[in-house]
Amino acid sequence: MNFLKKYQKEFAEYDKLDHDFIDDDKIWRQLNKCENPAREDVRRVLKKAEQCVRLEPEETAILLQNRDESTIQEMYELAHQLKKEVYGDRIVFFAPLYISDECANNCQYCGFRSSNTAVRRKTLSLDEIEQEVRTMIEEGQKRTVLVYGESPATGIDFMCETIKKVYSVKTRHGEIRRANINCAPLAVDELKKLKEVGIGTFQVFQETYHHQTYREMHPANTIKGHYRWRLYCMDRAQQAGLDDNGLGVLFGLYDWRFEVMGLLYHTIHLEETFNGVGPHTISFPRITPAAGTPFSEHPRYAVSDSDFKKLVAVLRLSVPYTGMICTAREPEKVRREVIQLGVSQIDAGTRIGVGAYTKSKIANQLPGKEQFSIGDSRTLDDVVREICGMHCIPSFCTACYRAGRTGEQFMKVAKSRFVHNYCIPNAIFTLKEYLLDYASDETRLIGEEVLKQHTEQFKGEPVYNTIFKNLRRIENGERDLRL
Ligand code: SAM
Ligand code: SF4
């Protein structure tokens, strides 16, 4: 079958709907209604946000349109407080693994697009994947997100083989314990196969929720050209039993305030359709320059650093129970700032070239093999040390998904504010492993201090003894202990 016609029948079904859950005009009406809102209106919304509940679009619009410095500061403080309440002060670490840069789509902003002659195409063989994974594990990684283009060379069966391969690699320091996926939208029967091989989060970014912009960025004669196929892909994931899903927007394609509203409407749609289960994570990459890709040099709606901070805080306030991911596309300084505003996951030691972990031993780049450029190319050890210095605890925990705490189960735990009872002890165990197996002396010193502070928090609680005992067991060589 012609690859581009692969999902033709499904496309036709979506075409029959007279509307989808993103109403562009309504979003603009909501935003325009509260331009430059009064302080009392902002504070009324913040009062509600304090209760850790998902906001309504009219309320989020008020925060997005706020330009008053003093109440923006209040937004930042509350965003930080909510993140601490729901997730504690841990920051989860992961690293992407680029499996293939072959792609039949032609997204204007992406270095992998089919018309880009500046990229030499490469799909990793299973042996090469093994090499990449070994290097990642030897550097301290425990969680990864596998990234693929959309091409006949990397169909669902290939993807499943690659995931099995990643999980099969064991070294003296252990293994990758959670493999998330970032790939093109798939059909229900394909998604069931991903469920079978045991992926963590299934991520697909809508890129832009604005219909017209979506059409302009993604040519109609490509699979990605179908807006609704992408928009409803998390519905299909839920139908296939994948209840741990990640949304995202590529900021810079359209107005950032509209896009935040789009993410919120998507969240509401999923919560209403799937028994309260919204997205597990939200990502908010900004476009960065990609080789041979003029659009990426001057994005039409480039988001400034100050608007970026605001959008991160508004997302945290609007969807307090959703994990928020800030990638190494952002420079160090920006990452430091948004961590204070509600980010719960970051990548570090990242290489985004296909085959780059094996080929470039330090966190560096591989020209001609990358989808875009990264802003934070420090090593994992450097970033772990920095996070420790920010009084946060780095975590390599993979417990929830392995204990079946996903989807509705996860939401129940998250919403009853018990996450820190699991997350912090598990962060303590996984950081201890990292310090023993990989850390530099400098990082180990500050890391041990962080472990001590966080363990002391539990003094007087029943779990204190368990934490204490597990730390001794890890020191004595046991690994992968978790609650
Ligand atoms: N091919 C799949 C797709 O398009 O959904 C999955 C992976 S794509 C390699 C991962 C994400 O990278 C895209 O969804 C997009 O948001 C982001 N991306 C593409 N070009 C980018 C650029 N120039 N700068 C930053 N992020 C970019
Ligand atoms: Fe292909 Fe994804 Fe890049 Fe689009 S964003 S060209 S689909 S890899």
Short mmCIF file of C-alpha atoms and ligand atoms in Angstrom, two decimals:
data_model
loop_
_atom_site.label_atom_id
_atom_site.label_comp_id
_atom_site.label_asym_id
_atom_site.label_seq_id
_atom_site.Cartn_x
_atom_site.Cartn_y
_atom_site.Cartn_z
CA MET A 1 0.00 0.00 0.00
CA ASN A 2 1.16 3.52 -0.73
CA PHE A 3 2.61 4.68 2.60
CA LEU A 4 0.88 8.04 2.46
CA LYS A 5 -2.50 6.32 2.03
CA LYS A 6 -1.93 4.10 5.07
CA TYR A 7 -4.66 5.58 7.27
CA GLN A 8 -7.02 6.70 4.52
CA LYS A 9 -10.09 4.95 5.95
CA GLU A 10 -9.55 6.40 9.41
CA PHE A 11 -8.97 9.86 7.92
CA ALA A 12 -12.33 9.64 6.15
CA GLU A 13 -14.08 8.89 9.46
CA TYR A 14 -12.54 11.95 11.11
CA ASP A 15 -13.45 14.07 8.08
CA LYS A 16 -17.12 13.26 8.70
CA LEU A 17 -17.13 15.04 12.09
CA ASP A 18 -18.61 18.54 11.71
CA HIS A 19 -16.28 19.91 14.37
CA ASP A 20 -13.53 18.86 16.76
CA PHE A 21 -12.85 19.96 20.32
CA ILE A 22 -10.67 22.92 19.34
CA ASP A 23 -12.82 25.92 18.45
CA ASP A 24 -10.36 28.57 17.25
CA ASP A 25 -12.86 31.43 17.32
CA LYS A 26 -14.06 30.58 20.81
CA ILE A 27 -10.48 30.50 22.12
CA TRP A 28 -9.81 33.94 20.68
CA ARG A 29 -13.10 35.26 22.09
CA GLN A 30 -12.09 33.99 25.53
CA LEU A 31 -8.64 35.55 25.28
CA ASN A 32 -9.90 38.86 23.92
CA LYS A 33 -12.56 39.15 26.60
CA CYS A 34 -9.98 39.50 29.36
CA GLU A 35 -7.18 41.52 27.85
CA ASN A 36 -5.13 43.15 30.62
CA PRO A 37 -7.33 41.87 33.47
CA ALA A 38 -7.81 43.65 36.80
CA ARG A 39 -5.68 42.48 39.73
CA GLU A 40 -8.79 41.29 41.59
CA ASP A 41 -9.66 39.00 38.68
CA VAL A 42 -6.16 37.51 38.62
CA ARG A 43 -6.23 37.02 42.39
CA ARG A 44 -9.66 35.39 42.23
CA VAL A 45 -8.25 32.80 39.80
CA LEU A 46 -5.16 32.29 41.97
CA LYS A 47 -7.39 31.69 44.98
CA LYS A 48 -9.05 28.85 43.11
CA ALA A 49 -5.70 27.54 41.82
CA GLU A 50 -4.47 27.30 45.42
CA GLN A 51 -6.88 24.40 45.88
CA CYS A 52 -4.92 22.36 43.32
CA VAL A 53 -7.78 21.97 40.87
CA ARG A 54 -7.79 22.12 37.09
CA LEU A 55 -8.79 25.58 35.91
CA GLU A 56 -11.49 26.39 33.37
CA PRO A 57 -10.51 28.03 30.04
CA GLU A 58 -12.00 31.40 31.07
CA GLU A 59 -9.78 31.38 34.16
CA THR A 60 -6.64 30.32 32.31
CA ALA A 61 -7.31 33.10 29.78
CA ILE A 62 -7.17 35.66 32.61
CA LEU A 63 -3.75 34.40 33.71
CA LEU A 64 -2.46 34.31 30.14
CA GLN A 65 -3.53 37.89 29.55
CA ASN A 66 -2.14 39.24 32.80
CA ARG A 67 0.54 41.89 32.25
CA ASP A 68 0.76 43.26 35.77
CA GLU A 69 4.21 42.55 37.24
CA SER A 70 3.14 42.20 40.86
CA THR A 71 0.42 39.60 40.18
CA ILE A 72 2.68 37.82 37.67
CA GLN A 73 5.09 37.39 40.58
CA GLU A 74 2.23 35.94 42.65
CA MET A 75 1.51 33.52 39.79
CA TYR A 76 5.14 32.38 39.82
CA GLU A 77 5.17 31.83 43.56
CA LEU A 78 1.96 29.82 43.52
CA ALA A 79 3.13 27.74 40.54
CA HIS A 80 6.25 26.80 42.49
CA GLN A 81 4.24 26.02 45.61
CA LEU A 82 1.77 23.77 43.72
CA LYS A 83 4.56 21.83 42.08
CA LYS A 84 6.07 21.19 45.51
CA GLU A 85 2.71 20.14 46.94
CA VAL A 86 1.95 17.66 44.18
CA TYR A 87 5.41 16.34 43.28
CA GLY A 88 7.62 17.39 46.18
CA ASP A 89 10.90 19.02 45.20
CA ARG A 90 12.12 16.16 43.07
CA ILE A 91 13.12 16.56 39.43
CA VAL A 92 12.89 13.45 37.26
CA PHE A 93 15.77 12.86 34.81
CA PHE A 94 15.65 11.17 31.41
CA ALA A 95 17.49 11.27 28.08
CA PRO A 96 16.16 10.90 24.54
CA LEU A 97 17.37 8.18 22.21
CA TYR A 98 17.00 9.02 18.51
CA ILE A 99 16.33 5.80 16.63
CA SER A 100 15.78 7.16 13.12
CA ASP A 101 15.73 10.44 11.24
CA GLU A 102 14.03 9.05 8.15
CA CYS A 103 10.75 10.80 7.60
CA ALA A 104 8.15 10.95 4.84
CA ASN A 105 6.58 14.11 6.26
CA ASN A 106 7.65 17.60 5.41
CA CYS A 107 7.05 19.74 8.48
CA GLN A 108 8.45 23.17 7.68
CA TYR A 109 10.28 23.57 11.01
CA CYS A 110 12.00 20.18 11.31
CA GLY A 111 15.49 19.12 10.24
CA PHE A 112 14.23 15.59 9.50
CA ARG A 113 11.63 16.69 6.92
CA SER A 114 11.79 14.77 3.66
CA SER A 115 12.80 17.73 1.48
CA ASN A 116 15.84 18.57 3.64
CA THR A 117 18.99 17.57 1.77
CA ALA A 118 21.27 18.83 4.57
CA VAL A 119 20.64 15.69 6.67
CA ARG A 120 22.28 12.34 5.97
CA ARG A 121 19.60 9.79 6.85
CA LYS A 122 20.17 6.99 9.29
CA THR A 123 18.12 4.34 11.08
CA LEU A 124 19.91 2.48 13.86
CA SER A 125 20.26 -1.29 13.55
CA LEU A 126 19.44 -3.38 16.63
CA ASP A 127 23.17 -3.78 17.31
CA GLU A 128 23.67 -0.03 17.11
CA ILE A 129 20.76 0.50 19.49
CA GLU A 130 22.44 -1.87 21.92
CA GLN A 131 25.63 0.21 21.72
CA GLU A 132 23.74 3.44 22.31
CA VAL A 133 21.88 2.00 25.28
CA ARG A 134 25.07 0.62 26.82
CA THR A 135 26.64 4.06 26.63
CA MET A 136 23.55 5.67 28.15
CA ILE A 137 23.46 3.21 31.04
CA GLU A 138 27.17 3.66 31.66
CA GLU A 139 26.55 7.40 31.99
CA GLY A 140 23.80 6.87 34.57
CA GLN A 141 20.58 6.96 32.55
CA LYS A 142 17.62 4.87 33.71
CA ARG A 143 14.76 6.46 31.73
CA THR A 144 14.66 7.24 28.03
CA VAL A 145 12.30 8.49 25.37
CA LEU A 146 12.74 6.81 21.98
CA VAL A 147 12.28 9.19 19.07
CA TYR A 148 11.32 8.23 15.50
CA GLY A 149 10.41 10.00 12.27
CA GLU A 150 7.43 8.65 10.29
CA SER A 151 8.62 6.38 7.53
CA PRO A 152 8.00 2.94 5.98
CA ALA A 153 11.46 2.03 7.36
CA THR A 154 10.31 2.52 10.96
CA GLY A 155 6.81 1.01 11.07
CA ILE A 156 5.18 -0.41 14.20
CA ASP A 157 6.87 -3.83 14.08
CA PHE A 158 10.29 -2.20 13.81
CA MET A 159 9.41 0.12 16.69
CA CYS A 160 8.40 -2.84 18.87
CA GLU A 161 11.69 -4.61 18.08
CA THR A 162 13.64 -1.51 19.05
CA ILE A 163 11.78 -1.17 22.37
CA LYS A 164 12.40 -4.84 23.22
CA LYS A 165 16.04 -4.33 22.38
CA VAL A 166 16.33 -1.31 24.67
CA TYR A 167 14.85 -3.24 27.60
CA SER A 168 17.04 -6.27 26.93
CA VAL A 169 20.37 -4.50 27.44
CA LYS A 170 21.87 -5.19 30.88
CA THR A 171 25.23 -3.91 32.10
CA ARG A 172 27.11 -4.08 35.38
CA HIS A 173 25.20 -0.96 36.44
CA GLY A 174 21.77 -2.13 35.45
CA GLU A 175 19.42 -1.25 32.66
CA ILE A 176 17.02 1.24 31.15
CA ARG A 177 13.92 0.77 33.30
CA ARG A 178 11.43 2.88 31.43
CA ALA A 179 11.26 3.60 27.70
CA ASN A 180 8.81 6.30 26.66
CA ILE A 181 8.02 6.90 22.99
CA ASN A 182 7.79 10.05 20.89
CA CYS A 183 6.53 9.12 17.45
CA ALA A 184 3.85 9.81 14.89
CA PRO A 185 0.18 9.14 15.73
CA LEU A 186 -0.76 5.48 15.28
CA ALA A 187 -3.89 3.38 14.72
CA VAL A 188 -5.51 1.46 17.60
CA ASP A 189 -4.14 -1.95 16.52
CA GLU A 190 -0.62 -0.47 16.31
CA LEU A 191 -0.98 1.17 19.71
CA LYS A 192 -2.00 -2.18 21.21
CA LYS A 193 1.35 -3.56 20.08
CA LEU A 194 3.16 -0.74 21.90
CA LYS A 195 1.15 -1.57 25.01
CA GLU A 196 2.25 -5.21 24.73
CA VAL A 197 5.96 -4.39 24.65
CA GLY A 198 5.58 -2.21 27.74
CA ILE A 199 6.24 1.40 26.81
CA GLY A 200 6.07 4.10 29.47
CA THR A 201 4.51 7.35 28.26
CA PHE A 202 3.20 7.64 24.70
CA GLN A 203 4.01 11.18 23.53
CA VAL A 204 2.69 12.95 20.48
CA PHE A 205 2.86 16.73 20.24
CA GLN A 206 0.06 18.47 18.36
CA GLU A 207 2.69 21.08 17.35
CA THR A 208 -0.02 23.75 16.91
CA TYR A 209 -3.69 23.62 17.85
CA HIS A 210 -4.50 26.42 15.38
CA HIS A 211 -6.15 24.80 12.36
CA GLN A 212 -4.93 27.21 9.69
CA THR A 213 -1.34 27.28 10.99
CA TYR A 214 -1.36 23.49 11.20
CA ARG A 215 -2.31 23.34 7.50
CA GLU A 216 0.45 25.75 6.56
CA MET A 217 3.16 23.86 8.47
CA HIS A 218 2.22 20.33 7.36
CA PRO A 219 1.62 19.77 3.64
CA ALA A 220 -1.73 18.13 2.83
CA ASN A 221 -0.09 15.35 0.80
CA THR A 222 1.68 13.99 3.92
CA ILE A 223 0.26 11.85 6.72
CA LYS A 224 1.05 14.58 9.20
CA GLY A 225 -1.09 16.93 7.12
CA HIS A 226 -4.23 15.46 8.75
CA TYR A 227 -4.93 17.62 11.85
CA ARG A 228 -7.60 15.40 13.39
CA TRP A 229 -5.62 12.18 12.97
CA ARG A 230 -3.11 13.78 15.32
CA LEU A 231 -5.65 15.52 17.55
CA TYR A 232 -7.50 12.30 18.38
CA CYS A 233 -4.44 10.11 18.70
CA MET A 234 -4.57 10.08 22.53
CA ASP A 235 -8.20 8.95 22.32
CA ARG A 236 -7.02 6.00 20.25
CA ALA A 237 -4.18 5.38 22.72
CA GLN A 238 -6.71 5.17 25.57
CA GLN A 239 -8.84 2.78 23.50
CA ALA A 240 -5.75 0.63 23.03
CA GLY A 241 -5.14 0.54 26.79
CA LEU A 242 -2.30 3.09 26.80
CA ASP A 243 -3.41 5.40 29.58
CA ASP A 244 -0.11 7.20 30.18
CA ASN A 245 0.04 9.88 27.52
CA GLY A 246 2.04 13.04 26.84
CA LEU A 247 0.79 16.14 25.03
CA GLY A 248 2.87 18.97 23.67
CA VAL A 249 3.03 22.09 21.55
CA LEU A 250 5.94 23.33 19.48
CA PHE A 251 6.06 26.96 20.58
CA GLY A 252 6.88 29.47 17.86
CA LEU A 253 4.40 28.25 15.26
CA TYR A 254 1.46 30.33 16.51
CA ASP A 255 0.47 32.66 19.36
CA TRP A 256 1.64 31.09 22.64
CA ARG A 257 -1.50 32.10 24.53
CA PHE A 258 -3.71 30.33 22.00
CA GLU A 259 -1.55 27.21 22.24
CA VAL A 260 -1.80 27.06 26.04
CA MET A 261 -5.59 27.26 25.66
CA GLY A 262 -5.34 24.42 23.10
CA LEU A 263 -3.42 22.25 25.59
CA LEU A 264 -6.06 22.98 28.22
CA TYR A 265 -8.95 22.09 25.89
CA HIS A 266 -7.15 18.87 24.96
CA THR A 267 -6.75 18.04 28.66
CA ILE A 268 -10.44 18.75 29.32
CA HIS A 269 -11.46 16.61 26.34
CA LEU A 270 -9.43 13.65 27.64
CA GLU A 271 -10.64 14.07 31.23
CA GLU A 272 -14.26 14.22 30.10
CA THR A 273 -13.94 11.26 27.74
CA PHE A 274 -11.78 8.96 29.86
CA ASN A 275 -13.07 9.09 33.40
CA GLY A 276 -10.94 11.96 34.64
CA VAL A 277 -7.68 10.73 33.08
CA GLY A 278 -5.94 13.66 31.46
CA PRO A 279 -2.40 13.77 30.08
CA HIS A 280 0.39 12.36 32.23
CA THR A 281 2.81 14.97 30.89
CA ILE A 282 2.85 18.18 28.89
CA SER A 283 5.91 19.28 26.89
CA PHE A 284 6.49 22.81 25.64
CA PRO A 285 9.49 22.84 23.29
CA ARG A 286 10.36 26.12 21.60
CA ILE A 287 11.59 25.92 18.03
CA THR A 288 15.38 25.91 17.81
CA PRO A 289 17.47 26.23 14.62
CA ALA A 290 17.85 23.07 12.54
CA ALA A 291 20.36 22.56 9.70
CA GLY A 292 18.93 23.28 6.23
CA THR A 293 15.68 24.56 7.73
CA PRO A 294 15.26 28.32 7.22
CA PHE A 295 11.87 28.43 8.95
CA SER A 296 13.44 27.27 12.21
CA GLU A 297 15.88 30.24 12.17
CA HIS A 298 13.09 32.82 12.30
CA PRO A 299 9.89 31.30 13.64
CA ARG A 300 6.89 33.49 12.94
CA TYR A 301 5.69 33.54 16.55
CA ALA A 302 9.00 33.20 18.41
CA VAL A 303 8.32 33.16 22.16
CA SER A 304 10.48 35.45 24.32
CA ASP A 305 12.08 34.13 27.51
CA SER A 306 9.70 36.15 29.68
CA ASP A 307 6.60 34.87 27.85
CA PHE A 308 8.06 31.36 28.07
CA LYS A 309 8.30 31.66 31.85
CA LYS A 310 4.75 32.90 31.99
CA LEU A 311 3.40 30.05 29.88
CA VAL A 312 5.15 27.46 32.06
CA ALA A 313 3.65 28.98 35.22
CA VAL A 314 0.17 29.23 33.69
CA LEU A 315 0.30 25.57 32.66
CA ARG A 316 1.33 24.51 36.18
CA LEU A 317 -1.52 26.56 37.68
CA SER A 318 -4.07 25.31 35.14
CA VAL A 319 -3.28 21.57 35.24
CA PRO A 320 -1.63 21.04 38.64
CA TYR A 321 -1.54 17.23 38.42
CA THR A 322 0.26 16.96 35.12
CA GLY A 323 4.00 16.32 34.82
CA MET A 324 5.75 19.12 32.96
CA ILE A 325 8.81 18.48 30.80
CA CYS A 326 11.45 21.07 29.89
CA THR A 327 14.01 19.68 27.45
CA ALA A 328 17.64 20.52 26.71
CA ARG A 329 16.46 22.58 23.74
CA GLU A 330 16.40 25.37 26.33
CA PRO A 331 19.62 27.01 27.51
CA GLU A 332 20.85 26.38 31.07
CA LYS A 333 19.67 29.73 32.41
CA VAL A 334 16.11 29.33 31.17
CA ARG A 335 15.95 25.77 32.48
CA ARG A 336 17.04 26.95 35.91
CA GLU A 337 14.31 29.56 35.93
CA VAL A 338 11.43 27.38 34.78
CA ILE A 339 12.32 24.59 37.20
CA GLN A 340 11.20 27.05 39.87
CA LEU A 341 7.89 27.51 38.06
CA GLY A 342 6.60 23.99 38.04
CA VAL A 343 8.74 21.81 35.77
CA SER A 344 8.92 18.23 37.05
CA GLN A 345 11.03 16.45 34.40
CA ILE A 346 14.18 17.37 32.48
CA ASP A 347 16.60 15.56 30.19
CA ALA A 348 20.34 15.78 30.73
CA GLY A 349 23.45 14.37 29.09
CA THR A 350 21.29 14.58 25.96
CA ARG A 351 22.54 13.73 22.45
CA ILE A 352 20.00 14.13 19.69
CA GLY A 353 21.95 12.83 16.71
CA VAL A 354 21.08 9.32 15.50
CA GLY A 355 23.92 7.21 16.93
CA ALA A 356 25.30 10.14 18.90
CA TYR A 357 25.76 8.51 22.32
CA THR A 358 28.26 6.05 20.89
CA LYS A 359 29.94 8.56 18.60
CA SER A 360 30.29 11.61 20.83
CA LYS A 361 31.38 10.65 24.29
CA ILE A 362 30.71 14.01 25.88
CA ALA A 363 27.27 15.59 25.71
CA ASN A 364 27.84 17.12 22.33
CA GLN A 365 26.35 17.40 18.92
CA LEU A 366 26.65 15.51 15.68
CA PRO A 367 26.40 17.90 12.70
CA GLY A 368 24.22 16.74 9.81
CA LYS A 369 22.45 14.18 11.98
CA GLU A 370 20.26 16.32 14.15
CA GLN A 371 16.65 17.35 14.13
CA PHE A 372 17.44 20.70 15.77
CA SER A 373 20.13 22.15 18.03
CA ILE A 374 20.18 21.91 21.82
CA GLY A 375 20.75 24.75 24.29
CA ASP A 376 21.98 22.76 27.28
CA SER A 377 24.75 20.32 26.37
CA ARG A 378 26.15 19.76 29.87
CA THR A 379 26.83 16.24 31.10
CA LEU A 380 24.32 14.38 33.26
CA ASP A 381 26.69 14.69 36.22
CA ASP A 382 26.85 18.49 35.85
CA VAL A 383 23.08 18.82 35.81
CA VAL A 384 22.55 16.39 38.70
CA ARG A 385 24.98 18.48 40.74
CA GLU A 386 23.22 21.71 39.83
CA ILE A 387 19.79 20.34 40.79
CA CYS A 388 21.20 19.21 44.15
CA GLY A 389 22.49 22.74 44.66
CA MET A 390 18.98 24.10 44.05
CA HIS A 391 17.68 22.14 47.08
CA CYS A 392 15.81 19.78 44.78
CA ILE A 393 16.30 16.05 44.62
CA PRO A 394 17.21 14.46 41.26
CA SER A 395 15.19 11.29 40.64
CA PHE A 396 15.66 8.37 38.26
CA CYS A 397 12.54 6.67 39.57
CA THR A 398 10.51 4.37 37.34
CA ALA A 399 8.35 2.84 40.08
CA CYS A 400 4.84 4.08 39.27
CA TYR A 401 4.63 2.67 35.80
CA ARG A 402 6.22 -0.62 36.84
CA ALA A 403 3.78 -0.93 39.76
CA GLY A 404 0.84 -0.25 37.44
CA ARG A 405 0.21 3.23 38.84
CA THR A 406 -0.71 4.77 35.49
CA GLY A 407 -3.84 6.40 34.06
CA GLU A 408 -6.76 6.31 36.48
CA GLN A 409 -4.63 4.65 39.17
CA PHE A 410 -2.00 7.37 38.91
CA MET A 411 -4.60 10.15 38.96
CA LYS A 412 -6.12 8.72 42.15
CA VAL A 413 -2.75 8.70 43.85
CA ALA A 414 -1.72 12.08 42.47
CA LYS A 415 -4.98 13.75 43.34
CA SER A 416 -4.97 12.50 46.90
CA ARG A 417 -1.57 14.18 47.35
CA PHE A 418 0.19 10.93 48.20
CA VAL A 419 2.62 11.17 45.34
CA HIS A 420 5.36 12.55 47.56
CA ASN A 421 5.04 9.51 49.81
CA TYR A 422 6.13 7.34 46.91
CA CYS A 423 8.11 9.81 44.87
CA ILE A 424 10.49 11.19 47.45
CA PRO A 425 11.57 7.82 48.91
CA ASN A 426 12.02 6.46 45.38
CA ALA A 427 13.99 9.56 44.42
CA ILE A 428 16.19 8.94 47.47
CA PHE A 429 16.87 5.32 46.41
CA THR A 430 17.62 6.14 42.78
CA LEU A 431 19.80 9.13 43.61
CA LYS A 432 21.75 6.92 46.03
CA GLU A 433 22.39 4.46 43.18
CA TYR A 434 23.51 7.30 40.93
CA LEU A 435 25.91 8.68 43.54
CA LEU A 436 27.48 5.28 44.16
CA ASP A 437 27.73 4.13 40.55
CA TYR A 438 28.38 7.22 38.45
CA ALA A 439 28.83 10.51 40.27
CA SER A 440 31.98 12.64 40.34
CA ASP A 441 33.40 13.32 43.83
CA GLU A 442 31.97 16.82 43.78
CA THR A 443 28.49 15.62 42.89
CA ARG A 444 28.63 12.78 45.42
CA LEU A 445 29.43 15.24 48.20
CA ILE A 446 26.50 17.55 47.57
CA GLY A 447 24.24 14.61 46.63
CA GLU A 448 24.81 12.89 49.99
CA GLU A 449 23.83 16.12 51.70
CA VAL A 450 20.57 16.21 49.70
CA LEU A 451 19.90 12.58 50.62
CA LYS A 452 20.39 13.35 54.29
CA GLN A 453 18.04 16.35 54.24
CA HIS A 454 15.34 14.45 52.40
CA THR A 455 15.59 11.36 54.58
CA GLU A 456 15.32 13.48 57.73
CA GLN A 457 11.95 14.82 56.48
CA PHE A 458 10.46 11.40 57.18
CA LYS A 459 11.65 11.13 60.78
CA GLY A 460 8.81 9.93 62.99
CA GLU A 461 6.88 8.41 60.05
CA PRO A 462 6.62 4.63 59.52
CA VAL A 463 8.39 4.86 56.14
CA TYR A 464 11.53 6.33 57.77
CA ASN A 465 12.84 2.91 58.77
CA THR A 466 12.26 1.49 55.30
CA ILE A 467 14.17 4.36 53.72
CA PHE A 468 17.00 3.93 56.16
CA LYS A 469 17.21 0.16 55.61
CA ASN A 470 17.01 0.47 51.83
CA LEU A 471 19.85 3.00 51.77
CA ARG A 472 22.03 0.48 53.62
CA ARG A 473 20.99 -2.29 51.22
CA ILE A 474 21.96 -0.11 48.24
CA GLU A 475 25.31 0.64 49.85
CA ASN A 476 25.77 -3.11 50.17
CA GLY A 477 25.28 -3.61 46.45
CA GLU A 478 21.53 -4.14 45.94
CA ARG A 479 19.89 -2.14 43.16
CA ASP A 480 16.43 -1.18 41.90
CA LEU A 481 14.71 -0.95 45.31
CA ARG A 482 11.42 0.93 45.21
CA LEU A 483 8.10 1.57 46.93
N1 SAM B 1 8.12 12.35 13.97
C1 SAM B 1 7.28 12.37 15.10
C2 SAM B 1 6.37 13.55 15.11
O1 SAM B 1 6.55 14.44 14.36
O2 SAM B 1 5.46 13.52 15.95
C3 SAM B 1 7.99 12.32 16.39
C4 SAM B 1 9.23 12.90 16.71
S1 SAM B 1 9.71 14.51 16.32
C5 SAM B 1 11.28 13.89 15.94
C6 SAM B 1 9.64 15.19 17.99
C7 SAM B 1 9.23 16.61 18.15
O3 SAM B 1 10.32 17.46 17.88
C8 SAM B 1 8.16 17.11 17.23
O4 SAM B 1 6.89 16.69 17.64
C9 SAM B 1 8.36 18.61 17.30
O5 SAM B 1 7.53 19.19 18.27
C10 SAM B 1 9.81 18.77 17.75
N2 SAM B 1 10.60 19.54 16.76
C11 SAM B 1 10.61 19.42 15.43
N3 SAM B 1 11.42 20.37 14.89
C12 SAM B 1 11.92 21.11 15.89
C13 SAM B 1 12.79 22.24 15.97
N4 SAM B 1 13.31 22.82 14.90
N5 SAM B 1 13.08 22.75 17.21
C14 SAM B 1 12.58 22.19 18.32
N6 SAM B 1 11.75 21.12 18.30
C15 SAM B 1 11.41 20.58 17.10
FE1 SF4 B 2 9.09 14.05 10.50
FE2 SF4 B 2 8.33 14.51 13.02
FE3 SF4 B 2 10.19 16.02 11.85
FE4 SF4 B 2 7.71 16.23 11.06
S1 SF4 B 2 8.48 16.72 13.14
S2 SF4 B 2 9.48 16.08 9.68
S3 SF4 B 2 7.00 14.17 11.26
S4 SF4 B 2 10.35 13.87 12.34
#
